[in-house]
Amino acid sequence: MEDTITTQDIIKNGELVFEKTSCLTDNVLSYCPGCGHGVAHRITMEVIDEMGIQSETIGIAPVGCSVLAYDFMNIDMQGAAHGRAPAVATGIKRVYPEKYVFTYQGDGDLAAIGTAETIHACNRGENIVIIFINNGIYGMTGGQMAPTTLEGMQTSTSPFGRDVERMGHPLKMTELVATLPGTCFVTRQAVHTPSAVRKAKKAIRKAFENQKENKGLSFIEIVSNCNSGWKMTPVKSNQWMEEHMFPFYPLGDIKDV
Amino acid sequence: MKELRLMKGNEAIAEAAIRCGVDAYYGYPITPQSEVMEYLMSEEPHKRTGMVVLQAESEVASINMVYGAASGGKLAMTSSSSPGISLMSEGISYIAGAELPCLVVNVQRGGPGLGTIQPGQADYFQSTKGGGHGDYRLIVLAPASVQEMADFVELSFELAFKYRNPAMILSDGAIGQMMEKVYLPAQKERLSNEEVEKRHGSWASIGKKPNRERNIITSLALQSEVQEKHNFKLQAKYKQIEETEVRYEELNCEDAEYLLVAYGTSARICQKVVQLGREKGIKIGLLRPITLWPFPSQIINKLANQVKGILSVEMSAGQMIEDVKLAVEGKVKVMHYGRFGGMIPAPDEVLNALEEKLIKNN
Amino acid sequence: MAKVRGTIIVDVEKCKGCDLCVVACPTNVIRLAPDVNGKGYHYAYMENPEACTGCVNCAMVCPDSVITVYRLKPSKTEAATA
Ligand SMILES: Cc1ncc(C[n+]2csc(CCOP(=O)(O)OP(=O)(O)O)c2C)c(N)n1
Ligand code: SF4
Ligand code: SF4
Ligand code: SF4
């Protein structure tokens, strides 16, 4: 009997339960098929949509694959120099303390060239949100080693695997900033499964709520795939991420005050 | 209502910034300009006007904080000295590329490298020819007194907003540290967010209002055609600045047979040289560029028709002389005299150099 | 027995054929088409539309936000069949 119900019936009589938020533009994302950046963008913009703060939000785009974030996020944005997004965010948040300011940064941007800006913005307790996409690699420049690259992981500048004796150890930026008094909420999330996406979105919502309440800096790491850089299919890369990234970068809240 | 005070050049900049209604200062300590932030912090401008003053973790951070605040249409500034300005160069290039207004103060010291904490003028190339990457220009103002340190703060912001371009006050350790009388401007109120929105809402990135397109601040254009077009636009703007904003001062140029070209501290010394020369019967004039970019080429070209020789006096190994020569178009001999590495030339040294290089050999 | 029915609309031209929605769907509704879209991607489509419950899992993981989901509750399902 159910089979007599057509798609058209469902659309006509049913309810719309999911559609793209208007806080995303209609531009086609520049990311590779299956890249986690897209989901991270979407849930961030959904939170801004749901909180009704589109006209009060300023986003800071990094240099990295998400350099064009401002083509996709339907809000006022500023493109920062590589690694400097937390300083740019500080600059604008200090003169507009009542607005919502967030940065969106990759691991090269945030944990290598921009380490100082990240740590000091966290330590000052700038009342902003930092969204940190950790894919263990430099995506934009073609898959070089990142500070977060796992031990033994192959990249174009660690072609035989990361040798920690010569190349140093992968950096857990999130644990590091959790030790700083200026951070109020530090968490590590992922966006590869529906439940992970829901949790990550909740965390982002909480981060923006914290900003509303002037609680300090909320830092959200999203462990994500770079299927192009890792040279895997999107599905395979998500499996690899679960098997290899999560043991070293375990998901969950690290600090919540 | 102007107020007369005795102040250091660095303090005058800071006080003027508060009085002009500057919204934010972000900086990092470095001699010989640390008094700018020290003065600001002791004045507690967040109480006086609501101005933000923040000590950043580096010059790299300071200039990017300026980028952030300037993106929001606010009056944002930083100050530093030579090595710090080198660190800021990437950020300044982004600010120029993204067409943001701001003020960067360079109280120069001698270099290269860590150099010396004594005054210098060897950042002329860096300030007027770029410093950072890409085809861009800063509007560069060169104060020669504590009064001008104060006056040029407001002028810089006026020009910076008029053209949406970064402006620089290129000073040096001598003027930064010297105490002089200064007339301070009356206190102005900072613009409210509503006024900023009204004036700069067409471009400032302060939250997308339903009635307008998104305001995106960026210096990126991945398509070469677009980037070239943007460059043409910048160049057209720079041409307009060159045509409209040249500023200079002439001293005894009407009957001059020899011309000194000097800015900042060197210009102060050269005033004395003009006097010493004239006492000896040598008719010397002084052309003091106030804007180093745009450079006062036309007036120098005109004076080149009248004088027998020109001496470019700088506390560098000879940088501005290149612009003087370009302006002169080979009409007369142009020579350089300078001390550097923190040394300041004495007036009689300069006069001797003028006699040696321009009079004896002719 | 009436059950929750759902359906999805895929913006075919913007789909990048990443396969993530296929894996995320608990009821095996979605497949990648043998055909390609204008960009050359094997786009997602409903192979078993009647199995869709409108759970939005596919939309949750779609990086390109190209899936729209509708859901029809059991009471309404009956109404629609009646
Ligand atoms: C000063 C500077 N140095 C280097 C680069 C080149 N560069 C662009 S993106 C990038 C790395 C980006 O990696 P990540 O932050 O991990 O972001 P992803 O692309 O992986 O999202 C580098 C090194 C640059 N643009 N600017
Ligand atoms: S290179 Fe990697 S991080 Fe960049 S868009 Fe492609 S998959 Fe995503
Ligand atoms: S997840 Fe989205 S982009 Fe990927 S195949 Fe499915 S519909 Fe297409
Ligand atoms: S809504 Fe749920 S059941 Fe329907 S196609 Fe998407 S994942 Fe499958």
Short mmCIF file of C-alpha atoms in Angstrom, two decimals, chain C residues 5-82:
data_model
loop_
_atom_site.label_atom_id
_atom_site.label_comp_id
_atom_site.label_asym_id
_atom_site.label_seq_id
_atom_site.Cartn_x
_atom_site.Cartn_y
_atom_site.Cartn_z
CA ARG C 5 8.14 8.01 4.76
CA GLY C 6 10.82 10.31 3.49
CA THR C 7 12.32 11.50 0.29
CA ILE C 8 15.38 13.43 -0.78
CA ILE C 9 16.08 15.81 -3.58
CA VAL C 10 19.64 15.92 -4.81
CA ASP C 11 20.87 19.01 -6.61
CA VAL C 12 22.37 16.83 -9.30
CA GLU C 13 24.55 19.45 -10.94
CA LYS C 14 26.21 20.36 -7.64
CA CYS C 15 26.68 16.78 -6.42
CA LYS C 16 30.32 15.68 -6.49
CA GLY C 17 29.66 11.95 -6.28
CA CYS C 18 31.71 11.54 -3.11
CA ASP C 19 29.68 8.51 -1.95
CA LEU C 20 29.44 9.69 1.65
CA CYS C 21 25.65 9.89 1.62
CA VAL C 22 25.47 6.37 0.22
CA VAL C 23 27.47 5.06 3.17
CA ALA C 24 25.55 7.15 5.69
CA CYS C 25 22.09 6.01 4.66
CA PRO C 26 20.88 3.35 7.10
CA THR C 27 18.31 1.93 4.68
CA ASN C 28 20.39 1.76 1.51
CA VAL C 29 18.28 4.22 -0.38
CA ILE C 30 21.03 6.01 -2.27
CA ARG C 31 23.34 4.93 -5.08
CA LEU C 32 25.68 6.78 -7.36
CA ALA C 33 24.29 6.96 -10.87
CA PRO C 34 26.11 5.25 -13.73
CA ASP C 35 25.56 8.52 -15.61
CA VAL C 36 27.54 11.64 -14.86
CA ASN C 37 26.43 15.23 -14.35
CA GLY C 38 27.74 18.28 -16.20
CA LYS C 39 30.91 18.25 -14.12
CA GLY C 40 31.56 14.58 -14.84
CA TYR C 41 30.56 13.28 -11.39
CA HIS C 42 28.46 10.18 -10.80
CA TYR C 43 25.70 11.91 -8.89
CA ALA C 44 23.64 10.47 -6.03
CA TYR C 45 20.06 9.33 -6.63
CA MET C 46 17.42 7.29 -4.82
CA GLU C 47 17.71 3.69 -5.95
CA ASN C 48 15.17 2.50 -3.33
CA PRO C 49 12.97 5.53 -2.71
CA GLU C 50 10.34 3.60 -0.74
CA ALA C 51 12.95 2.73 1.92
CA CYS C 52 13.67 6.38 2.77
CA THR C 53 12.54 7.41 6.22
CA GLY C 54 13.64 11.02 5.96
CA CYS C 55 16.19 10.53 8.74
CA VAL C 56 18.47 13.25 7.22
CA ASN C 57 21.64 11.23 7.77
CA CYS C 58 22.62 11.69 4.15
CA ALA C 59 22.15 15.45 4.37
CA MET C 60 24.17 15.56 7.60
CA VAL C 61 27.30 14.23 5.94
CA CYS C 62 26.92 15.77 2.50
CA PRO C 63 29.87 18.19 2.28
CA ASP C 64 28.27 20.14 -0.52
CA SER C 65 24.85 20.64 1.08
CA VAL C 66 23.11 19.43 -2.04
CA ILE C 67 20.53 17.19 -0.37
CA THR C 68 17.09 18.41 0.69
CA VAL C 69 14.97 16.06 2.80
CA TYR C 70 11.20 15.78 3.28
CA ARG C 71 9.40 13.56 5.77
CA LEU C 72 5.83 12.38 6.01
CA LYS C 73 4.59 11.22 9.44
CA PRO C 74 2.58 7.96 9.74
CA SER C 75 -0.77 9.67 10.33
CA LYS C 76 -0.24 11.73 7.26
CA THR C 77 0.98 8.69 5.38
CA GLU C 78 -2.41 7.18 5.93
CA ALA C 79 -4.09 10.36 4.92
CA ALA C 80 -2.07 10.42 1.76
CA THR C 81 -2.87 6.80 0.94
CA ALA C 82 -6.52 7.16 1.78
#
